[in-house]
């Protein structure tokens, strides 16, 4: 196989036990005969060297050039064509996605940029400023799990959720506990903060919402003609909201009701001001690689990896992967018929090979998804030691699902996204749909919880605390899972669902999922603008 592309160079080098710095890879990729250059570079490396430097490769290539000048040199037919003279060895699209698809209507991001031809990597590759980098992880359940799966654990996780979300709401309303509300005289005004335990429509088309707090429950009526009745469509069981209203006249008889005048979600303040990085630096936000599936798009992945080696990607210094690294086994019915690799460890080995294709100087962070080999219930801890070992390439960092990663001052909430299926199933199309996955993410931001509804598809692992609450507002919210690309801003928070690297599976076809595969959203950390590049 010809070795023109940086990704192939890297994978060939690693198969021989070597790494190389980015410039060295680019030089090898640009050589007249990359195979011979690679052979020579490896042969001439001293025994104790594991990483080939650009100086070493330059020296090897200089020898080649000298040999080329002699009439006896065999050389290949393209003679001494230079990197810049030759065209792209393999067409790499790297095209920013335009606005045509209408998915990014509400983005402030950098879209519709003219088509750029990413051809062969430029010689002048970047030189990252490692000292300027910073990446800190918060909210990681890995190693902290206390849950034993007992009933008490469910009680504590819900108490914690209620305590933390009600705190966010209490500053906005003057709420009383439901037990105190029951004793109030009829006709008075009050407010309640509670977890939604039931939503019913009445015979006359109004809405009866039962709210639960630590002292009991209370029924609240939203009249269908109220301007906020629309908000009832957005309610999910188990989320925490606040209502203000007037008590029915018979309240102190014991079967009163609250007529709701206002309804509040914990929400993100409209005036939220996200933080940005102090220098021009970018992060690639991806997810759902699904290595091991017959539909994994190896070519698109390699084009992405190659692009990362180009000058155009010189500011991309972070790679964040939001779960589903591999296809896994036994995840859905008849999945084994579409597996390319049947052993889950072999799938991670192969994933690791693909990861080697991206530049070694990238800071990488990965969290698991529902196809990964960790517990399915959320919060999911990061990969165990054995899997970490397999994926240790480029010193990638690993954290639980969800996690908040602060990259050069920008808080990025990473969550795989299983609850999005539920939000999309429960809410009307205009509020959340597979075509606009970011709108489903807006709902999670509004509820300040990554998986509000318990008991459906989203499995919850009971812990002492609820890792799924958003205590602070993230600057960027990054999810995957639904295999659809979509992004936009909600109260200045950028929500990005990053698509996938797996073509439509037979199973997805049967359930009408049409994936957006082979795209890489690239985030400017200094402006929070986004560009999406297509590699499929
Ligand atoms: O999920 C990819 C998408 O496919 C996501 O939106 C869920 C959907 N999916 C996955 N399994 C099922 C089943 N069993 N029924 C319905 N929809 C499903 P991924 O996690 O990559 O498989
Ligand atoms: Fe997935
Ligand atoms: Zn998934």
PDB file of C-alpha atoms in Angstrom, residues 113-347:
ATOM      1  CA  UNK A 113     -17.198  29.560   4.568  1.00  0.00           C
ATOM      2  CA  UNK A 114     -15.990  29.035   1.038  1.00  0.00           C
ATOM      3  CA  UNK A 115     -14.916  25.566   0.089  1.00  0.00           C
ATOM      4  CA  UNK A 116     -11.271  25.027   0.885  1.00  0.00           C
ATOM      5  CA  UNK A 117      -9.213  22.466  -0.868  1.00  0.00           C
ATOM      6  CA  UNK A 118      -7.159  20.732   1.735  1.00  0.00           C
ATOM      7  CA  UNK A 119      -4.478  19.184  -0.330  1.00  0.00           C
ATOM      8  CA  UNK A 120      -1.221  17.743   0.765  1.00  0.00           C
ATOM      9  CA  UNK A 121       0.028  18.997   4.112  1.00  0.00           C
ATOM     10  CA  UNK A 122       2.052  22.149   3.972  1.00  0.00           C
ATOM     11  CA  UNK A 123       5.683  21.940   4.938  1.00  0.00           C
ATOM     12  CA  UNK A 124       5.437  24.665   7.538  1.00  0.00           C
ATOM     13  CA  UNK A 125       3.572  22.794  10.180  1.00  0.00           C
ATOM     14  CA  UNK A 126       2.750  24.240  13.514  1.00  0.00           C
ATOM     15  CA  UNK A 127       4.641  24.343  16.668  1.00  0.00           C
ATOM     16  CA  UNK A 128       2.215  24.168  19.568  1.00  0.00           C
ATOM     17  CA  UNK A 129       2.796  26.203  22.671  1.00  0.00           C
ATOM     18  CA  UNK A 130       2.466  23.440  25.263  1.00  0.00           C
ATOM     19  CA  UNK A 131       2.828  25.900  28.142  1.00  0.00           C
ATOM     20  CA  UNK A 132      -0.325  27.734  27.090  1.00  0.00           C
ATOM     21  CA  UNK A 133      -2.415  24.598  27.287  1.00  0.00           C
ATOM     22  CA  UNK A 134      -4.669  23.644  30.158  1.00  0.00           C
ATOM     23  CA  UNK A 135      -7.267  20.934  30.569  1.00  0.00           C
ATOM     24  CA  UNK A 136      -8.987  20.215  33.867  1.00  0.00           C
ATOM     25  CA  UNK A 137     -11.736  17.715  34.561  1.00  0.00           C
ATOM     26  CA  UNK A 138     -14.584  18.142  37.024  1.00  0.00           C
ATOM     27  CA  UNK A 139     -17.665  16.091  37.927  1.00  0.00           C
ATOM     28  CA  UNK A 140     -16.057  12.757  37.051  1.00  0.00           C
ATOM     29  CA  UNK A 141     -17.664   9.787  38.848  1.00  0.00           C
ATOM     30  CA  UNK A 142     -14.703   7.507  38.080  1.00  0.00           C
ATOM     31  CA  UNK A 143     -13.471   5.966  41.318  1.00  0.00           C
ATOM     32  CA  UNK A 144     -16.081   7.882  43.328  1.00  0.00           C
ATOM     33  CA  UNK A 145     -19.078   5.599  42.857  1.00  0.00           C
ATOM     34  CA  UNK A 146     -20.711   4.857  46.203  1.00  0.00           C
ATOM     35  CA  UNK A 147     -23.967   3.316  45.008  1.00  0.00           C
ATOM     36  CA  UNK A 148     -24.870  -0.210  46.055  1.00  0.00           C
ATOM     37  CA  UNK A 149     -28.116  -0.237  44.073  1.00  0.00           C
ATOM     38  CA  UNK A 150     -30.239  -0.266  47.227  1.00  0.00           C
ATOM     39  CA  UNK A 151     -33.500   1.628  47.586  1.00  0.00           C
ATOM     40  CA  UNK A 152     -31.828   4.146  49.918  1.00  0.00           C
ATOM     41  CA  UNK A 153     -29.418   5.104  47.161  1.00  0.00           C
ATOM     42  CA  UNK A 154     -32.322   6.068  44.903  1.00  0.00           C
ATOM     43  CA  UNK A 155     -33.724   8.158  47.727  1.00  0.00           C
ATOM     44  CA  UNK A 156     -30.418   9.959  48.214  1.00  0.00           C
ATOM     45  CA  UNK A 157     -29.801  10.637  44.532  1.00  0.00           C
ATOM     46  CA  UNK A 158     -33.282  12.156  44.133  1.00  0.00           C
ATOM     47  CA  UNK A 159     -32.914  14.153  47.350  1.00  0.00           C
ATOM     48  CA  UNK A 160     -29.636  15.512  46.106  1.00  0.00           C
ATOM     49  CA  UNK A 161     -31.125  16.387  42.715  1.00  0.00           C
ATOM     50  CA  UNK A 162     -34.006  18.164  44.428  1.00  0.00           C
ATOM     51  CA  UNK A 163     -31.784  19.997  46.869  1.00  0.00           C
ATOM     52  CA  UNK A 164     -29.429  21.331  44.224  1.00  0.00           C
ATOM     53  CA  UNK A 165     -32.002  22.245  41.587  1.00  0.00           C
ATOM     54  CA  UNK A 166     -34.457  23.742  44.084  1.00  0.00           C
ATOM     55  CA  UNK A 167     -31.634  25.930  45.360  1.00  0.00           C
ATOM     56  CA  UNK A 168     -31.328  27.371  41.854  1.00  0.00           C
ATOM     57  CA  UNK A 169     -35.067  28.176  41.869  1.00  0.00           C
ATOM     58  CA  UNK A 170     -35.517  29.399  45.430  1.00  0.00           C
ATOM     59  CA  UNK A 171     -33.748  32.650  44.755  1.00  0.00           C
ATOM     60  CA  UNK A 172     -36.437  33.428  42.178  1.00  0.00           C
ATOM     61  CA  UNK A 173     -39.651  32.513  44.064  1.00  0.00           C
ATOM     62  CA  UNK A 174     -40.761  32.656  47.671  1.00  0.00           C
ATOM     63  CA  UNK A 175     -41.595  28.955  47.951  1.00  0.00           C
ATOM     64  CA  UNK A 176     -43.119  27.020  50.832  1.00  0.00           C
ATOM     65  CA  UNK A 177     -42.932  23.256  51.425  1.00  0.00           C
ATOM     66  CA  UNK A 178     -46.034  21.396  50.183  1.00  0.00           C
ATOM     67  CA  UNK A 179     -46.833  20.336  53.770  1.00  0.00           C
ATOM     68  CA  UNK A 180     -47.068  24.035  54.763  1.00  0.00           C
ATOM     69  CA  UNK A 181     -49.035  24.914  51.629  1.00  0.00           C
ATOM     70  CA  UNK A 182     -51.675  22.346  52.635  1.00  0.00           C
ATOM     71  CA  UNK A 183     -52.307  24.243  55.859  1.00  0.00           C
ATOM     72  CA  UNK A 184     -52.669  27.683  54.275  1.00  0.00           C
ATOM     73  CA  UNK A 185     -56.076  29.338  54.090  1.00  0.00           C
ATOM     74  CA  UNK A 186     -57.842  29.180  50.694  1.00  0.00           C
ATOM     75  CA  UNK A 187     -57.496  32.008  48.197  1.00  0.00           C
ATOM     76  CA  UNK A 188     -53.943  33.009  49.185  1.00  0.00           C
ATOM     77  CA  UNK A 189     -50.907  33.321  46.925  1.00  0.00           C
ATOM     78  CA  UNK A 190     -47.910  31.033  47.241  1.00  0.00           C
ATOM     79  CA  UNK A 191     -45.116  29.296  45.368  1.00  0.00           C
ATOM     80  CA  UNK A 192     -43.920  25.695  45.290  1.00  0.00           C
ATOM     81  CA  UNK A 193     -40.637  24.190  44.133  1.00  0.00           C
ATOM     82  CA  UNK A 194     -41.006  20.524  43.322  1.00  0.00           C
ATOM     83  CA  UNK A 195     -40.106  17.585  41.177  1.00  0.00           C
ATOM     84  CA  UNK A 196     -42.708  16.799  38.498  1.00  0.00           C
ATOM     85  CA  UNK A 197     -44.283  13.522  39.609  1.00  0.00           C
ATOM     86  CA  UNK A 198     -47.314  13.497  37.308  1.00  0.00           C
ATOM     87  CA  UNK A 199     -48.647  15.393  34.285  1.00  0.00           C
ATOM     88  CA  UNK A 200     -52.281  14.878  33.234  1.00  0.00           C
ATOM     89  CA  UNK A 201     -54.713  16.711  31.015  1.00  0.00           C
ATOM     90  CA  UNK A 202     -58.140  17.326  32.459  1.00  0.00           C
ATOM     91  CA  UNK A 203     -61.470  16.694  30.715  1.00  0.00           C
ATOM     92  CA  UNK A 204     -61.660  20.390  29.832  1.00  0.00           C
ATOM     93  CA  UNK A 205     -58.149  20.484  28.326  1.00  0.00           C
ATOM     94  CA  UNK A 206     -56.301  22.091  31.242  1.00  0.00           C
ATOM     95  CA  UNK A 207     -53.187  20.586  32.772  1.00  0.00           C
ATOM     96  CA  UNK A 208     -52.830  19.067  36.198  1.00  0.00           C
ATOM     97  CA  UNK A 209     -49.219  18.847  37.330  1.00  0.00           C
ATOM     98  CA  UNK A 210     -48.325  17.141  40.546  1.00  0.00           C
ATOM     99  CA  UNK A 211     -45.240  18.507  42.250  1.00  0.00           C
ATOM    100  CA  UNK A 212     -43.342  16.594  44.890  1.00  0.00           C
ATOM    101  CA  UNK A 213     -40.923  17.925  47.484  1.00  0.00           C
ATOM    102  CA  UNK A 214     -39.402  16.326  50.574  1.00  0.00           C
ATOM    103  CA  UNK A 215     -42.584  16.946  52.581  1.00  0.00           C
ATOM    104  CA  UNK A 216     -45.200  15.559  50.173  1.00  0.00           C
ATOM    105  CA  UNK A 217     -46.982  16.349  46.914  1.00  0.00           C
ATOM    106  CA  UNK A 218     -49.325  19.084  45.728  1.00  0.00           C
ATOM    107  CA  UNK A 219     -51.566  19.364  42.613  1.00  0.00           C
ATOM    108  CA  UNK A 220     -51.074  22.437  40.418  1.00  0.00           C
ATOM    109  CA  UNK A 221     -53.433  23.436  37.621  1.00  0.00           C
ATOM    110  CA  UNK A 222     -52.247  25.190  34.452  1.00  0.00           C
ATOM    111  CA  UNK A 223     -55.212  26.598  32.501  1.00  0.00           C
ATOM    112  CA  UNK A 224     -54.997  25.872  28.781  1.00  0.00           C
ATOM    113  CA  UNK A 225     -55.444  29.536  27.794  1.00  0.00           C
ATOM    114  CA  UNK A 226     -52.547  30.842  29.894  1.00  0.00           C
ATOM    115  CA  UNK A 227     -49.671  32.260  27.887  1.00  0.00           C
ATOM    116  CA  UNK A 228     -47.231  29.814  29.471  1.00  0.00           C
ATOM    117  CA  UNK A 229     -49.429  26.702  28.887  1.00  0.00           C
ATOM    118  CA  UNK A 230     -47.022  25.919  26.055  1.00  0.00           C
ATOM    119  CA  UNK A 231     -44.322  25.253  28.658  1.00  0.00           C
ATOM    120  CA  UNK A 232     -46.305  22.229  29.849  1.00  0.00           C
ATOM    121  CA  UNK A 233     -45.347  20.568  26.537  1.00  0.00           C
ATOM    122  CA  UNK A 234     -41.742  20.787  27.655  1.00  0.00           C
ATOM    123  CA  UNK A 235     -42.214  19.131  31.018  1.00  0.00           C
ATOM    124  CA  UNK A 236     -40.636  15.783  31.740  1.00  0.00           C
ATOM    125  CA  UNK A 237     -41.217  13.586  34.733  1.00  0.00           C
ATOM    126  CA  UNK A 238     -38.684  14.033  37.553  1.00  0.00           C
ATOM    127  CA  UNK A 239     -37.480  17.457  36.517  1.00  0.00           C
ATOM    128  CA  UNK A 240     -37.500  20.218  39.115  1.00  0.00           C
ATOM    129  CA  UNK A 241     -39.554  23.362  38.466  1.00  0.00           C
ATOM    130  CA  UNK A 242     -41.140  26.205  40.435  1.00  0.00           C
ATOM    131  CA  UNK A 243     -44.679  27.544  40.174  1.00  0.00           C
ATOM    132  CA  UNK A 244     -46.388  30.593  41.627  1.00  0.00           C
ATOM    133  CA  UNK A 245     -50.127  30.944  41.899  1.00  0.00           C
ATOM    134  CA  UNK A 246     -53.325  31.216  43.914  1.00  0.00           C
ATOM    135  CA  UNK A 247     -54.727  28.512  46.172  1.00  0.00           C
ATOM    136  CA  UNK A 248     -58.284  27.313  45.640  1.00  0.00           C
ATOM    137  CA  UNK A 249     -60.860  28.541  48.161  1.00  0.00           C
ATOM    138  CA  UNK A 250     -61.249  25.082  49.690  1.00  0.00           C
ATOM    139  CA  UNK A 251     -57.516  24.708  50.352  1.00  0.00           C
ATOM    140  CA  UNK A 252     -57.710  24.189  54.107  1.00  0.00           C
ATOM    141  CA  UNK A 253     -60.322  21.410  53.630  1.00  0.00           C
ATOM    142  CA  UNK A 254     -57.447  19.226  52.592  1.00  0.00           C
ATOM    143  CA  UNK A 255     -58.065  18.842  48.852  1.00  0.00           C
ATOM    144  CA  UNK A 256     -56.979  22.172  47.503  1.00  0.00           C
ATOM    145  CA  UNK A 257     -55.214  22.976  44.299  1.00  0.00           C
ATOM    146  CA  UNK A 258     -52.820  25.714  43.137  1.00  0.00           C
ATOM    147  CA  UNK A 259     -53.938  27.752  40.110  1.00  0.00           C
ATOM    148  CA  UNK A 260     -50.633  28.454  38.409  1.00  0.00           C
ATOM    149  CA  UNK A 261     -49.813  32.029  37.351  1.00  0.00           C
ATOM    150  CA  UNK A 262     -46.125  31.522  36.496  1.00  0.00           C
ATOM    151  CA  UNK A 263     -43.903  28.551  35.850  1.00  0.00           C
ATOM    152  CA  UNK A 264     -40.084  28.565  36.099  1.00  0.00           C
ATOM    153  CA  UNK A 265     -37.358  26.219  34.948  1.00  0.00           C
ATOM    154  CA  UNK A 266     -33.938  26.351  36.637  1.00  0.00           C
ATOM    155  CA  UNK A 267     -32.662  27.495  33.201  1.00  0.00           C
ATOM    156  CA  UNK A 268     -29.624  29.409  32.000  1.00  0.00           C
ATOM    157  CA  UNK A 269     -29.798  33.190  32.521  1.00  0.00           C
ATOM    158  CA  UNK A 270     -30.419  34.988  29.227  1.00  0.00           C
ATOM    159  CA  UNK A 271     -27.517  37.257  29.985  1.00  0.00           C
ATOM    160  CA  UNK A 272     -25.064  34.408  30.537  1.00  0.00           C
ATOM    161  CA  UNK A 273     -21.577  35.404  29.425  1.00  0.00           C
ATOM    162  CA  UNK A 274     -19.454  32.442  28.441  1.00  0.00           C
ATOM    163  CA  UNK A 275     -15.719  32.392  29.083  1.00  0.00           C
ATOM    164  CA  UNK A 276     -13.285  32.188  26.213  1.00  0.00           C
ATOM    165  CA  UNK A 277      -9.641  31.231  25.772  1.00  0.00           C
ATOM    166  CA  UNK A 278      -6.934  33.887  25.807  1.00  0.00           C
ATOM    167  CA  UNK A 279      -5.368  32.819  22.527  1.00  0.00           C
ATOM    168  CA  UNK A 280      -6.516  31.489  19.175  1.00  0.00           C
ATOM    169  CA  UNK A 281      -6.787  27.761  19.763  1.00  0.00           C
ATOM    170  CA  UNK A 282      -9.316  25.188  18.594  1.00  0.00           C
ATOM    171  CA  UNK A 283     -10.872  21.912  19.715  1.00  0.00           C
ATOM    172  CA  UNK A 284     -12.314  19.178  17.513  1.00  0.00           C
ATOM    173  CA  UNK A 285     -15.512  17.840  19.085  1.00  0.00           C
ATOM    174  CA  UNK A 286     -16.423  14.371  17.894  1.00  0.00           C
ATOM    175  CA  UNK A 287     -18.233  11.267  19.106  1.00  0.00           C
ATOM    176  CA  UNK A 288     -19.618   7.889  18.039  1.00  0.00           C
ATOM    177  CA  UNK A 289     -16.627   6.497  16.215  1.00  0.00           C
ATOM    178  CA  UNK A 290     -17.987   2.923  16.407  1.00  0.00           C
ATOM    179  CA  UNK A 291     -14.797   1.104  15.451  1.00  0.00           C
ATOM    180  CA  UNK A 292     -15.575  -2.603  15.062  1.00  0.00           C
ATOM    181  CA  UNK A 293     -18.750  -2.009  13.089  1.00  0.00           C
ATOM    182  CA  UNK A 294     -18.773  -2.905   9.404  1.00  0.00           C
ATOM    183  CA  UNK A 295     -20.104   0.603   8.840  1.00  0.00           C
ATOM    184  CA  UNK A 296     -17.217   2.378  10.579  1.00  0.00           C
ATOM    185  CA  UNK A 297     -15.947   4.897   7.995  1.00  0.00           C
ATOM    186  CA  UNK A 298     -12.233   4.176   8.041  1.00  0.00           C
ATOM    187  CA  UNK A 299     -11.528   6.355   4.998  1.00  0.00           C
ATOM    188  CA  UNK A 300     -13.374   9.370   6.365  1.00  0.00           C
ATOM    189  CA  UNK A 301     -11.550   8.925   9.669  1.00  0.00           C
ATOM    190  CA  UNK A 302      -8.169   8.831   7.945  1.00  0.00           C
ATOM    191  CA  UNK A 303      -9.031  11.946   5.955  1.00  0.00           C
ATOM    192  CA  UNK A 304      -9.890  13.656   9.222  1.00  0.00           C
ATOM    193  CA  UNK A 305      -6.645  12.458  10.784  1.00  0.00           C
ATOM    194  CA  UNK A 306      -4.705  13.639   7.725  1.00  0.00           C
ATOM    195  CA  UNK A 307      -6.356  17.012   7.831  1.00  0.00           C
ATOM    196  CA  UNK A 308      -5.305  17.390  11.455  1.00  0.00           C
ATOM    197  CA  UNK A 309      -1.708  17.127  10.255  1.00  0.00           C
ATOM    198  CA  UNK A 310      -2.121  20.040   7.851  1.00  0.00           C
ATOM    199  CA  UNK A 311      -1.314  23.652   8.457  1.00  0.00           C
ATOM    200  CA  UNK A 312      -4.992  24.473   8.226  1.00  0.00           C
ATOM    201  CA  UNK A 313      -5.495  22.509  11.418  1.00  0.00           C
ATOM    202  CA  UNK A 314      -2.486  23.942  13.195  1.00  0.00           C
ATOM    203  CA  UNK A 315      -4.643  25.572  15.868  1.00  0.00           C
ATOM    204  CA  UNK A 316      -6.571  22.389  16.625  1.00  0.00           C
ATOM    205  CA  UNK A 317      -4.815  21.377  19.828  1.00  0.00           C
ATOM    206  CA  UNK A 318      -7.599  19.472  21.577  1.00  0.00           C
ATOM    207  CA  UNK A 319      -9.661  16.463  20.552  1.00  0.00           C
ATOM    208  CA  UNK A 320     -12.734  15.723  22.660  1.00  0.00           C
ATOM    209  CA  UNK A 321     -14.564  12.437  22.102  1.00  0.00           C
ATOM    210  CA  UNK A 322     -18.043  12.133  23.621  1.00  0.00           C
ATOM    211  CA  UNK A 323     -18.502   8.367  23.742  1.00  0.00           C
ATOM    212  CA  UNK A 324     -19.119   5.273  21.621  1.00  0.00           C
ATOM    213  CA  UNK A 325     -15.461   4.782  20.760  1.00  0.00           C
ATOM    214  CA  UNK A 326     -16.274   1.273  19.591  1.00  0.00           C
ATOM    215  CA  UNK A 327     -19.355  -0.558  18.344  1.00  0.00           C
ATOM    216  CA  UNK A 328     -19.366  -2.888  21.339  1.00  0.00           C
ATOM    217  CA  UNK A 329     -21.116  -6.230  21.442  1.00  0.00           C
ATOM    218  CA  UNK A 330     -24.704  -7.174  22.222  1.00  0.00           C
ATOM    219  CA  UNK A 331     -25.930  -3.580  22.223  1.00  0.00           C
ATOM    220  CA  UNK A 332     -28.979  -4.124  20.023  1.00  0.00           C
ATOM    221  CA  UNK A 333     -30.696  -7.119  18.375  1.00  0.00           C
ATOM    222  CA  UNK A 334     -28.673  -8.930  15.662  1.00  0.00           C
ATOM    223  CA  UNK A 335     -25.786  -6.512  16.065  1.00  0.00           C
ATOM    224  CA  UNK A 336     -23.339  -9.398  15.625  1.00  0.00           C
ATOM    225  CA  UNK A 337     -24.327  -9.693  11.952  1.00  0.00           C
ATOM    226  CA  UNK A 338     -22.824  -6.266  11.303  1.00  0.00           C
ATOM    227  CA  UNK A 339     -19.684  -6.550  13.389  1.00  0.00           C
ATOM    228  CA  UNK A 340     -16.356  -6.329  11.676  1.00  0.00           C
ATOM    229  CA  UNK A 341     -14.537  -7.178  14.904  1.00  0.00           C
ATOM    230  CA  UNK A 342     -16.387  -9.461  17.306  1.00  0.00           C
ATOM    231  CA  UNK A 343     -14.176  -9.190  20.369  1.00  0.00           C
ATOM    232  CA  UNK A 344     -14.639  -6.017  22.362  1.00  0.00           C
ATOM    233  CA  UNK A 345     -10.958  -5.822  23.367  1.00  0.00           C
ATOM    234  CA  UNK A 346      -9.937  -6.219  19.747  1.00  0.00           C
ATOM    235  CA  UNK A 347     -12.305  -3.368  18.944  1.00  0.00           C
TER     236      UNK A 347
END
